[in-house]
């Protein structure tokens, strides 16, 4: 019989945006004191196999068109917009004007659905489109300073009673204590190899990005074409930093960075953004850093699913929550709501509703 008094009654394995968003949903139910997050990498770290700090980071139409992706996008947009409205400075989330442009294949059904909830949504006229483009839209998006947002989440969760433990674990039973009732598995790319998970549908999608200094860049720009994606994302509260990208290299797990990719990104992004070309008195962006990150992708989309975990003859609820690909920030909160819903009936009655 569950007593729900221990701080590891609920264990979240993984402290990327996916695990942290699950903790946020639980905190908002007044359950922070029952939650322990176990992870090898924690907010504040940068490591090649910790994807979350490398994100651009914004809401965009990069996500899939299946029902889950559409629902998670909508929920995530609402969540992030509310942070941008109420806690922008602390959470490093900002409301930002955005333009998205397609060269040929336009995901029309998906854009129609997005138009129902995106702020200030408008379709570009043919005269407003750049050369070679077939379609474009403008709307208010949300941009995040990913590393700072992770650190804000950690501080917010700790304040609400969540415990963080840095530990690399070999398998799922290793995080189960005598009073643990629920485990959320949020291990990102490790899902393909981790003992007991070994999901063959998982694969990394590599992307190289540049961190540049480019005063005056206020507009988020995305362009989608045959085999490429180009983006310019002003980083909120960062002293004029802008993230430039990028690449979507399926099944590439290489952490290296390449000069030819840097030059290609600079060429594509300065062609896309007049603000970027005009920055630094017309000299264009000053490159501060180059990085590559591996999006934890999964054939068919992310897995949010409850199963049973048997440890020492006793069953616990195990909720898989991984495979967010290039959408962990925009989809993570919706995924977390779904993940928590799978164990709702097990939870103790909730007394507090936290303000965040
Ligand atoms: C270049 C790039 C740009 C991106 N841009 C965007 C964007 O604009 N918008 C957007 O929404 N998304 C974007 N993404 C995607 C987003 O970053 C990912 O979807 C998200 O970070 C995945 O988070 P995660 O928590 O699943 O994985 P991770 O951040 O990798 O976290 C995994 C966690 O599991 C832990 N872990 C794994 N194995 C073990 C173990 N054995 N023991 C203990 N702990 C373990 C790790 O230490 C870590 O804490 C981008 C990604 C990249 C690479």
Tab-separated table of C-alpha atoms and ligand atoms in Angstrom:
chain	number	residue	atom	x	y	z
A	1	UNK	CA	0.000	0.000	0.000
A	2	UNK	CA	1.464	3.337	-1.051
A	3	UNK	CA	2.168	5.806	1.766
A	4	UNK	CA	3.314	8.744	-0.388
A	5	UNK	CA	5.518	10.322	2.236
A	6	UNK	CA	9.015	9.745	0.884
A	7	UNK	CA	10.840	12.343	-1.186
A	8	UNK	CA	11.557	9.618	-3.740
A	9	UNK	CA	7.952	8.417	-3.992
A	10	UNK	CA	8.168	9.772	-7.534
A	11	UNK	CA	11.531	9.484	-9.312
A	12	UNK	CA	12.314	11.233	-12.566
A	13	UNK	CA	15.334	9.825	-14.396
A	14	UNK	CA	16.810	12.638	-16.517
A	15	UNK	CA	17.202	16.385	-15.994
A	16	UNK	CA	16.849	17.641	-19.560
A	17	UNK	CA	13.858	19.776	-20.465
A	18	UNK	CA	11.658	16.656	-20.668
A	19	UNK	CA	12.327	15.515	-17.087
A	20	UNK	CA	12.196	19.068	-15.725
A	21	UNK	CA	8.830	19.736	-17.384
A	22	UNK	CA	7.417	16.577	-15.753
A	23	UNK	CA	8.632	17.876	-12.395
A	24	UNK	CA	7.026	21.257	-13.091
A	25	UNK	CA	3.660	19.637	-13.772
A	26	UNK	CA	3.963	17.658	-10.498
A	27	UNK	CA	4.965	20.788	-8.579
A	28	UNK	CA	1.915	22.567	-9.944
A	29	UNK	CA	-0.121	19.751	-8.401
A	30	UNK	CA	1.509	20.447	-5.034
A	31	UNK	CA	3.620	17.259	-5.132
A	32	UNK	CA	7.149	18.697	-5.310
A	33	UNK	CA	8.144	17.273	-1.920
A	34	UNK	CA	7.546	13.733	-3.274
A	35	UNK	CA	9.778	14.151	-6.330
A	36	UNK	CA	13.450	13.252	-6.759
A	37	UNK	CA	15.267	13.838	-10.053
A	38	UNK	CA	18.224	11.524	-10.706
A	39	UNK	CA	20.528	12.393	-13.609
A	40	UNK	CA	24.099	12.225	-14.741
A	41	UNK	CA	23.868	15.755	-16.169
A	42	UNK	CA	22.051	18.586	-14.411
A	43	UNK	CA	21.098	22.144	-15.422
A	44	UNK	CA	24.277	24.220	-15.575
A	45	UNK	CA	26.268	21.388	-17.196
A	46	UNK	CA	27.289	21.265	-20.823
A	47	UNK	CA	28.084	17.815	-22.175
A	48	UNK	CA	27.834	16.320	-25.661
A	49	UNK	CA	25.266	13.748	-24.550
A	50	UNK	CA	23.116	16.300	-22.681
A	51	UNK	CA	21.038	17.801	-25.506
A	52	UNK	CA	18.935	20.398	-23.741
A	53	UNK	CA	21.546	23.191	-23.342
A	54	UNK	CA	22.274	23.166	-27.096
A	55	UNK	CA	18.759	24.045	-28.270
A	56	UNK	CA	18.190	27.210	-30.372
A	57	UNK	CA	15.612	27.746	-28.928
A	58	UNK	CA	12.073	28.572	-30.006
A	59	UNK	CA	8.571	27.415	-30.914
A	60	UNK	CA	8.321	26.770	-34.676
A	61	UNK	CA	6.585	24.539	-37.212
A	62	UNK	CA	9.567	22.136	-37.235
A	63	UNK	CA	7.444	19.561	-35.350
A	64	UNK	CA	5.492	16.650	-36.889
A	65	UNK	CA	1.914	16.779	-38.162
A	66	UNK	CA	0.470	13.848	-36.182
A	67	UNK	CA	-2.238	14.419	-33.572
A	68	UNK	CA	0.145	14.186	-30.614
A	69	UNK	CA	2.621	16.677	-32.048
A	70	UNK	CA	-0.168	19.130	-32.870
A	71	UNK	CA	-1.627	18.870	-29.363
A	72	UNK	CA	1.748	19.146	-27.622
A	73	UNK	CA	2.635	22.191	-29.762
A	74	UNK	CA	-0.548	23.957	-28.731
A	75	UNK	CA	-0.094	23.152	-25.023
A	76	UNK	CA	3.587	24.092	-25.131
A	77	UNK	CA	2.906	27.380	-26.882
A	78	UNK	CA	0.319	28.294	-24.253
A	79	UNK	CA	2.702	27.325	-21.419
A	80	UNK	CA	5.687	29.222	-22.812
A	81	UNK	CA	3.620	32.267	-23.755
A	82	UNK	CA	2.350	32.430	-20.205
A	83	UNK	CA	5.945	32.333	-18.905
A	84	UNK	CA	6.870	35.072	-21.403
A	85	UNK	CA	3.970	37.162	-20.111
A	86	UNK	CA	4.354	36.606	-16.370
A	87	UNK	CA	7.955	35.561	-15.679
A	88	UNK	CA	9.978	36.569	-18.729
A	89	UNK	CA	13.046	37.954	-16.949
A	90	UNK	CA	13.416	35.073	-14.468
A	91	UNK	CA	12.537	32.220	-16.847
A	92	UNK	CA	14.445	33.561	-19.888
A	93	UNK	CA	11.437	33.145	-22.167
A	94	UNK	CA	10.385	35.984	-24.486
A	95	UNK	CA	7.565	36.734	-26.876
A	96	UNK	CA	9.243	37.383	-30.261
A	97	UNK	CA	8.018	38.278	-33.762
A	98	UNK	CA	8.676	35.423	-36.153
A	99	UNK	CA	8.696	34.765	-39.900
A	100	UNK	CA	8.666	31.209	-41.300
A	101	UNK	CA	9.227	30.555	-45.005
A	102	UNK	CA	8.909	27.405	-47.151
A	103	UNK	CA	10.608	26.863	-50.512
A	104	UNK	CA	8.223	24.190	-51.726
A	105	UNK	CA	6.516	21.565	-49.540
A	106	UNK	CA	4.217	23.525	-47.223
A	107	UNK	CA	2.582	21.604	-44.323
A	108	UNK	CA	-0.770	23.297	-45.068
A	109	UNK	CA	-3.072	21.315	-42.732
A	110	UNK	CA	-0.748	21.840	-39.825
A	111	UNK	CA	-0.392	25.560	-40.528
A	112	UNK	CA	-4.176	25.886	-40.627
A	113	UNK	CA	-4.374	24.420	-37.107
A	114	UNK	CA	-1.509	26.601	-35.880
A	115	UNK	CA	-3.284	29.683	-37.266
A	116	UNK	CA	-6.148	29.000	-34.829
A	117	UNK	CA	-4.039	29.706	-31.756
A	118	UNK	CA	-0.882	31.605	-32.716
A	119	UNK	CA	-0.863	35.279	-31.742
A	120	UNK	CA	-0.802	37.765	-34.628
A	121	UNK	CA	-0.820	35.038	-37.276
A	122	UNK	CA	-0.727	36.318	-40.896
A	123	UNK	CA	0.156	34.859	-44.285
A	124	UNK	CA	2.807	36.728	-46.302
A	125	UNK	CA	1.767	38.154	-49.664
A	126	UNK	CA	3.710	36.954	-52.736
A	127	UNK	CA	5.467	40.348	-52.804
A	128	UNK	CA	6.698	39.809	-49.231
A	129	UNK	CA	8.283	36.435	-50.017
A	130	UNK	CA	12.011	36.184	-50.752
A	131	UNK	CA	13.189	34.747	-54.074
A	132	UNK	CA	12.553	31.033	-54.474
A	133	UNK	CA	9.983	30.832	-51.681
A	134	UNK	CA	6.472	29.407	-52.107
A	135	UNK	CA	4.797	30.386	-48.838
A	136	UNK	CA	5.418	32.263	-45.614
A	137	UNK	CA	3.743	33.271	-42.378
A	138	UNK	CA	4.354	35.675	-39.511
A	139	UNK	CA	3.207	35.284	-35.914
A	140	UNK	CA	4.333	35.855	-32.353
A	141	UNK	CA	6.548	33.001	-31.245
A	142	UNK	CA	8.377	32.336	-27.992
A	143	UNK	CA	12.171	32.230	-27.794
A	144	UNK	CA	14.180	30.824	-24.891
A	145	UNK	CA	17.718	31.131	-23.581
A	146	UNK	CA	17.937	27.355	-23.202
A	147	UNK	CA	20.804	26.965	-20.656
A	148	UNK	CA	19.415	29.773	-18.466
A	149	UNK	CA	15.858	28.434	-18.707
A	150	UNK	CA	17.066	25.029	-17.460
A	151	UNK	CA	18.786	26.674	-14.503
A	152	UNK	CA	15.677	28.696	-13.692
A	153	UNK	CA	13.600	25.509	-13.794
A	154	UNK	CA	16.005	23.769	-11.412
A	155	UNK	CA	15.918	26.664	-8.925
A	156	UNK	CA	12.118	26.874	-9.156
A	157	UNK	CA	11.689	23.131	-8.643
A	158	UNK	CA	14.126	23.037	-5.701
A	159	UNK	CA	12.221	25.868	-4.062
A	160	UNK	CA	9.065	23.756	-4.402
A	161	UNK	CA	10.680	20.780	-2.635
A	162	UNK	CA	12.093	18.743	-5.536
A	163	UNK	CA	15.370	16.913	-4.750
A	164	UNK	CA	18.142	16.669	-7.369
A	165	UNK	CA	20.695	13.830	-7.265
A	166	UNK	CA	23.615	13.619	-9.676
A	167	UNK	CA	24.137	9.960	-10.514
A	168	UNK	CA	24.759	7.872	-13.612
A	169	UNK	CA	22.647	4.726	-13.316
A	170	UNK	CA	22.978	1.435	-15.227
A	171	UNK	CA	19.268	0.533	-15.352
A	172	UNK	CA	15.778	1.517	-14.167
A	173	UNK	CA	15.609	-0.599	-10.967
A	174	UNK	CA	18.672	1.334	-9.723
A	175	UNK	CA	16.534	4.451	-9.142
A	176	UNK	CA	13.770	2.637	-7.252
A	177	UNK	CA	13.825	3.062	-3.466
A	178	UNK	CA	11.659	1.111	-0.978
A	179	UNK	CA	8.931	3.775	-1.155
A	180	UNK	CA	9.148	4.649	-4.837
A	181	UNK	CA	5.773	4.229	-6.563
A	182	UNK	CA	6.362	5.913	-9.918
A	183	UNK	CA	9.378	6.313	-12.211
A	184	UNK	CA	9.420	8.686	-15.180
A	185	UNK	CA	12.000	7.674	-17.767
A	186	UNK	CA	13.255	10.882	-19.447
A	187	UNK	CA	16.725	9.869	-20.666
A	188	UNK	CA	16.731	11.416	-24.140
A	189	UNK	CA	19.184	9.833	-26.597
A	190	UNK	CA	20.170	7.124	-24.079
A	191	UNK	CA	16.803	5.416	-24.756
A	192	UNK	CA	18.369	3.569	-27.695
A	193	UNK	CA	20.968	1.779	-25.549
A	194	UNK	CA	19.837	1.954	-21.899
A	195	UNK	CA	19.334	-1.467	-20.288
A	196	UNK	CA	15.653	-2.379	-20.169
A	197	UNK	CA	14.664	0.303	-22.688
A	198	UNK	CA	16.802	-0.252	-25.825
A	199	UNK	CA	14.223	1.300	-28.125
A	200	UNK	CA	15.182	0.500	-31.749
A	201	UNK	CA	13.056	3.404	-33.020
A	202	UNK	CA	15.388	5.969	-31.419
A	203	UNK	CA	18.166	7.747	-33.297
A	204	UNK	CA	20.080	11.040	-33.005
A	205	UNK	CA	19.587	13.966	-35.389
A	206	UNK	CA	22.689	16.152	-35.410
A	207	UNK	CA	22.645	19.922	-35.738
A	208	UNK	CA	25.501	22.420	-35.705
A	209	UNK	CA	24.747	25.882	-34.346
A	210	UNK	CA	26.617	29.163	-33.951
A	211	UNK	CA	26.326	31.537	-31.024
A	212	UNK	CA	26.954	35.012	-32.407
A	213	UNK	CA	26.802	38.600	-31.177
A	214	UNK	CA	24.486	40.564	-33.434
A	215	UNK	CA	22.928	43.689	-31.887
A	216	UNK	CA	19.646	44.714	-33.480
A	217	UNK	CA	18.401	41.220	-34.339
A	218	UNK	CA	14.916	41.113	-32.842
A	219	UNK	CA	13.063	38.938	-35.343
A	220	UNK	CA	13.048	35.126	-35.308
A	221	UNK	CA	13.478	33.754	-38.857
A	222	UNK	CA	13.081	30.176	-40.144
A	223	UNK	CA	13.385	28.862	-43.715
A	224	UNK	CA	12.612	25.282	-44.725
A	225	UNK	CA	13.846	23.850	-48.040
A	226	UNK	CA	14.764	20.624	-49.758
A	227	UNK	CA	17.115	18.930	-47.274
A	228	UNK	CA	17.919	22.049	-45.271
A	229	UNK	CA	16.674	24.260	-42.459
A	230	UNK	CA	17.991	27.741	-41.757
A	231	UNK	CA	17.213	29.708	-38.612
A	232	UNK	CA	18.029	32.950	-36.832
A	233	UNK	CA	16.891	32.997	-33.198
A	234	UNK	CA	17.532	36.041	-30.996
A	235	UNK	CA	18.415	34.751	-27.519
A	236	UNK	CA	16.395	36.498	-24.799
A	237	UNK	CA	18.224	38.470	-22.086
A	238	UNK	CA	21.630	37.522	-23.461
A	239	UNK	CA	23.382	40.793	-24.294
A	240	UNK	CA	22.738	40.593	-28.065
A	241	UNK	CA	23.436	36.900	-28.576
A	242	UNK	CA	21.717	35.185	-31.512
A	243	UNK	CA	21.667	31.470	-32.373
A	244	UNK	CA	22.228	30.607	-36.036
A	245	UNK	CA	21.618	27.232	-37.648
A	246	UNK	CA	21.336	24.745	-38.883
A	247	UNK	CA	21.216	21.157	-39.858
A	248	UNK	CA	18.899	18.179	-39.357
A	249	UNK	CA	21.275	15.237	-39.988
A	250	UNK	CA	19.274	12.094	-39.353
A	251	UNK	CA	21.114	9.206	-37.707
A	252	UNK	CA	24.319	11.213	-37.291
A	253	UNK	CA	25.711	10.929	-33.749
A	254	UNK	CA	28.894	12.934	-34.333
A	255	UNK	CA	29.649	15.584	-31.678
A	256	UNK	CA	32.350	17.355	-33.717
A	257	UNK	CA	31.914	20.789	-35.301
A	258	UNK	CA	33.024	21.634	-38.830
A	259	UNK	CA	34.287	24.896	-40.339
A	260	UNK	CA	32.571	24.262	-43.677
A	261	UNK	CA	29.248	23.984	-41.817
A	262	UNK	CA	29.982	27.231	-39.950
A	263	UNK	CA	30.595	29.034	-43.262
A	264	UNK	CA	27.442	27.508	-44.768
A	265	UNK	CA	25.342	28.586	-41.770
A	266	UNK	CA	26.709	32.152	-41.964
A	267	UNK	CA	25.947	32.299	-45.700
A	268	UNK	CA	22.387	31.020	-45.343
A	269	UNK	CA	21.460	33.053	-42.266
A	270	UNK	CA	22.802	36.370	-43.545
A	271	UNK	CA	20.860	35.796	-46.789
A	272	UNK	CA	17.713	35.140	-44.714
A	273	UNK	CA	17.878	37.988	-42.183
A	274	UNK	CA	18.448	41.620	-43.116
A	275	UNK	CA	18.748	42.425	-39.395
A	276	UNK	CA	21.662	39.983	-39.185
A	277	UNK	CA	23.392	41.483	-42.253
A	278	UNK	CA	23.025	44.971	-40.829
A	279	UNK	CA	24.268	44.073	-37.326
A	280	UNK	CA	27.586	45.360	-35.971
A	281	UNK	CA	27.451	48.432	-38.223
A	282	UNK	CA	26.988	46.336	-41.374
A	283	UNK	CA	29.838	43.924	-40.608
A	284	UNK	CA	27.363	41.169	-39.782
A	285	UNK	CA	27.455	38.647	-36.922
A	286	UNK	CA	30.481	38.182	-34.688
A	287	UNK	CA	30.933	34.444	-34.007
A	288	UNK	CA	31.307	33.749	-30.277
A	289	UNK	CA	31.060	29.944	-30.327
A	290	UNK	CA	30.281	26.864	-32.403
A	291	UNK	CA	28.547	23.746	-31.059
A	292	UNK	CA	26.773	20.653	-32.215
A	293	UNK	CA	23.882	18.898	-30.515
A	294	UNK	CA	22.070	15.601	-31.004
A	295	UNK	CA	18.259	15.745	-31.056
A	296	UNK	CA	16.801	12.603	-29.410
A	297	UNK	CA	14.578	11.535	-32.303
A	298	UNK	CA	12.233	8.591	-32.664
A	299	UNK	CA	10.455	7.014	-35.638
A	300	UNK	CA	6.730	7.709	-35.242
A	301	UNK	CA	7.280	10.490	-32.701
A	302	UNK	CA	7.943	10.710	-28.978
A	303	UNK	CA	6.983	7.864	-26.649
A	304	UNK	CA	4.736	8.797	-23.746
A	305	UNK	CA	3.546	5.514	-22.310
A	306	UNK	CA	2.935	3.887	-18.935
A	307	UNK	CA	4.099	0.319	-18.386
A	308	UNK	CA	4.933	-1.796	-15.336
A	309	UNK	CA	8.357	-2.015	-13.709
A	310	UNK	CA	8.843	-5.078	-11.525
A	311	UNK	CA	11.527	-4.619	-8.841
A	312	UNK	CA	12.094	-7.259	-6.139
A	313	UNK	CA	8.710	-8.784	-6.930
A	314	UNK	CA	6.800	-5.508	-6.528
A	315	UNK	CA	5.242	-3.586	-9.423
A	316	UNK	CA	5.847	0.131	-9.866
A	317	UNK	CA	4.446	2.437	-12.524
A	318	UNK	CA	7.043	3.287	-15.157
A	319	UNK	CA	6.207	6.145	-17.510
A	320	UNK	CA	8.389	6.416	-20.590
A	321	UNK	CA	8.754	9.985	-21.840
A	322	UNK	CA	11.458	10.419	-24.481
A	323	UNK	CA	12.077	10.944	-28.180
A	324	UNK	CA	11.177	14.642	-28.444
A	325	UNK	CA	13.548	15.172	-31.391
A	326	UNK	CA	13.862	18.844	-32.302
A	327	UNK	CA	10.875	19.895	-30.195
A	328	UNK	CA	11.683	19.229	-26.526
A	329	UNK	CA	11.028	22.817	-25.458
A	330	UNK	CA	7.875	23.415	-27.472
A	331	UNK	CA	6.405	19.936	-26.890
A	332	UNK	CA	7.888	19.106	-23.468
A	333	UNK	CA	5.154	20.626	-21.327
A	334	UNK	CA	2.354	18.923	-23.296
A	335	UNK	CA	4.249	15.623	-23.152
A	336	UNK	CA	4.619	16.105	-19.396
A	337	UNK	CA	0.877	16.700	-18.956
A	338	UNK	CA	0.169	13.458	-20.853
A	339	UNK	CA	2.844	11.546	-18.926
A	340	UNK	CA	1.478	12.651	-15.539
A	341	UNK	CA	-2.083	11.909	-16.646
A	342	UNK	CA	-1.140	8.221	-17.034
A	343	UNK	CA	-0.511	7.961	-13.260
A	344	UNK	CA	-3.102	10.491	-12.076
A	345	UNK	CA	-5.244	7.802	-10.439
A	346	UNK	CA	-2.306	6.667	-8.271
A	347	UNK	CA	-1.451	10.090	-6.878
A	348	UNK	CA	-2.341	11.202	-3.357
A	349	UNK	CA	-4.995	13.898	-3.058
A	350	UNK	CA	-3.456	17.187	-4.039
A	351	UNK	CA	-3.633	19.950	-1.490
A	352	UNK	CA	-1.608	22.803	-2.945
A	353	UNK	CA	-1.657	24.363	-6.366
A	354	UNK	CA	1.663	26.149	-6.809
A	355	UNK	CA	1.608	29.587	-8.463
A	356	UNK	CA	4.096	28.666	-11.195
B	1	LIG	C1	20.875	22.132	-32.413
B	1	LIG	C2	19.573	21.904	-31.704
B	1	LIG	C3	18.570	22.881	-31.761
B	1	LIG	C4	17.352	22.653	-31.117
B	1	LIG	N1	16.398	23.650	-31.150
B	1	LIG	C5	15.207	23.454	-30.541
B	1	LIG	C6	14.217	24.472	-30.560
B	1	LIG	O1	14.419	25.546	-31.124
B	1	LIG	N2	13.020	24.222	-29.935
B	1	LIG	C7	12.762	23.030	-29.301
B	1	LIG	O2	11.660	22.849	-28.776
B	1	LIG	N3	13.706	22.056	-29.247
B	1	LIG	C8	14.909	22.240	-29.856
B	1	LIG	N4	15.854	21.257	-29.836
B	1	LIG	C9	15.483	19.952	-29.272
B	1	LIG	C10	15.635	19.875	-27.771
B	1	LIG	O3	16.873	20.415	-27.385
B	1	LIG	C11	15.490	18.414	-27.344
B	1	LIG	O4	14.262	17.890	-27.796
B	1	LIG	C12	15.534	18.284	-25.828
B	1	LIG	O5	16.659	18.947	-25.304
B	1	LIG	C13	15.545	16.816	-25.391
B	1	LIG	O6	15.541	16.809	-23.992
B	1	LIG	P1	15.639	15.474	-23.143
B	1	LIG	O7	15.343	15.870	-21.757
B	1	LIG	O8	14.838	14.414	-23.802
B	1	LIG	O9	17.175	15.000	-23.309
B	1	LIG	P2	18.511	15.536	-22.629
B	1	LIG	O10	18.520	17.013	-22.543
B	1	LIG	O11	19.646	14.912	-23.370
B	1	LIG	O12	18.457	14.975	-21.150
B	1	LIG	C14	18.642	13.613	-20.870
B	1	LIG	C15	18.866	13.461	-19.387
B	1	LIG	O13	18.969	12.069	-19.082
B	1	LIG	C16	20.124	11.852	-18.292
B	1	LIG	N5	20.614	10.493	-18.469
B	1	LIG	C17	20.741	9.783	-19.616
B	1	LIG	N6	21.244	8.561	-19.348
B	1	LIG	C18	21.436	8.507	-18.004
B	1	LIG	C19	21.936	7.512	-17.108
B	1	LIG	N7	22.350	6.317	-17.537
B	1	LIG	N8	21.998	7.805	-15.776
B	1	LIG	C20	21.582	8.995	-15.311
B	1	LIG	N9	21.120	9.965	-16.118
B	1	LIG	C21	21.038	9.731	-17.447
B	1	LIG	C22	21.100	12.911	-18.795
B	1	LIG	O14	22.178	13.100	-17.881
B	1	LIG	C23	20.156	14.110	-18.891
B	1	LIG	O15	19.970	14.673	-17.618
B	1	LIG	C24	17.113	21.456	-30.429
B	1	LIG	C25	18.123	20.513	-30.326
B	1	LIG	C26	19.344	20.726	-30.962
B	1	LIG	C27	20.426	19.698	-30.834
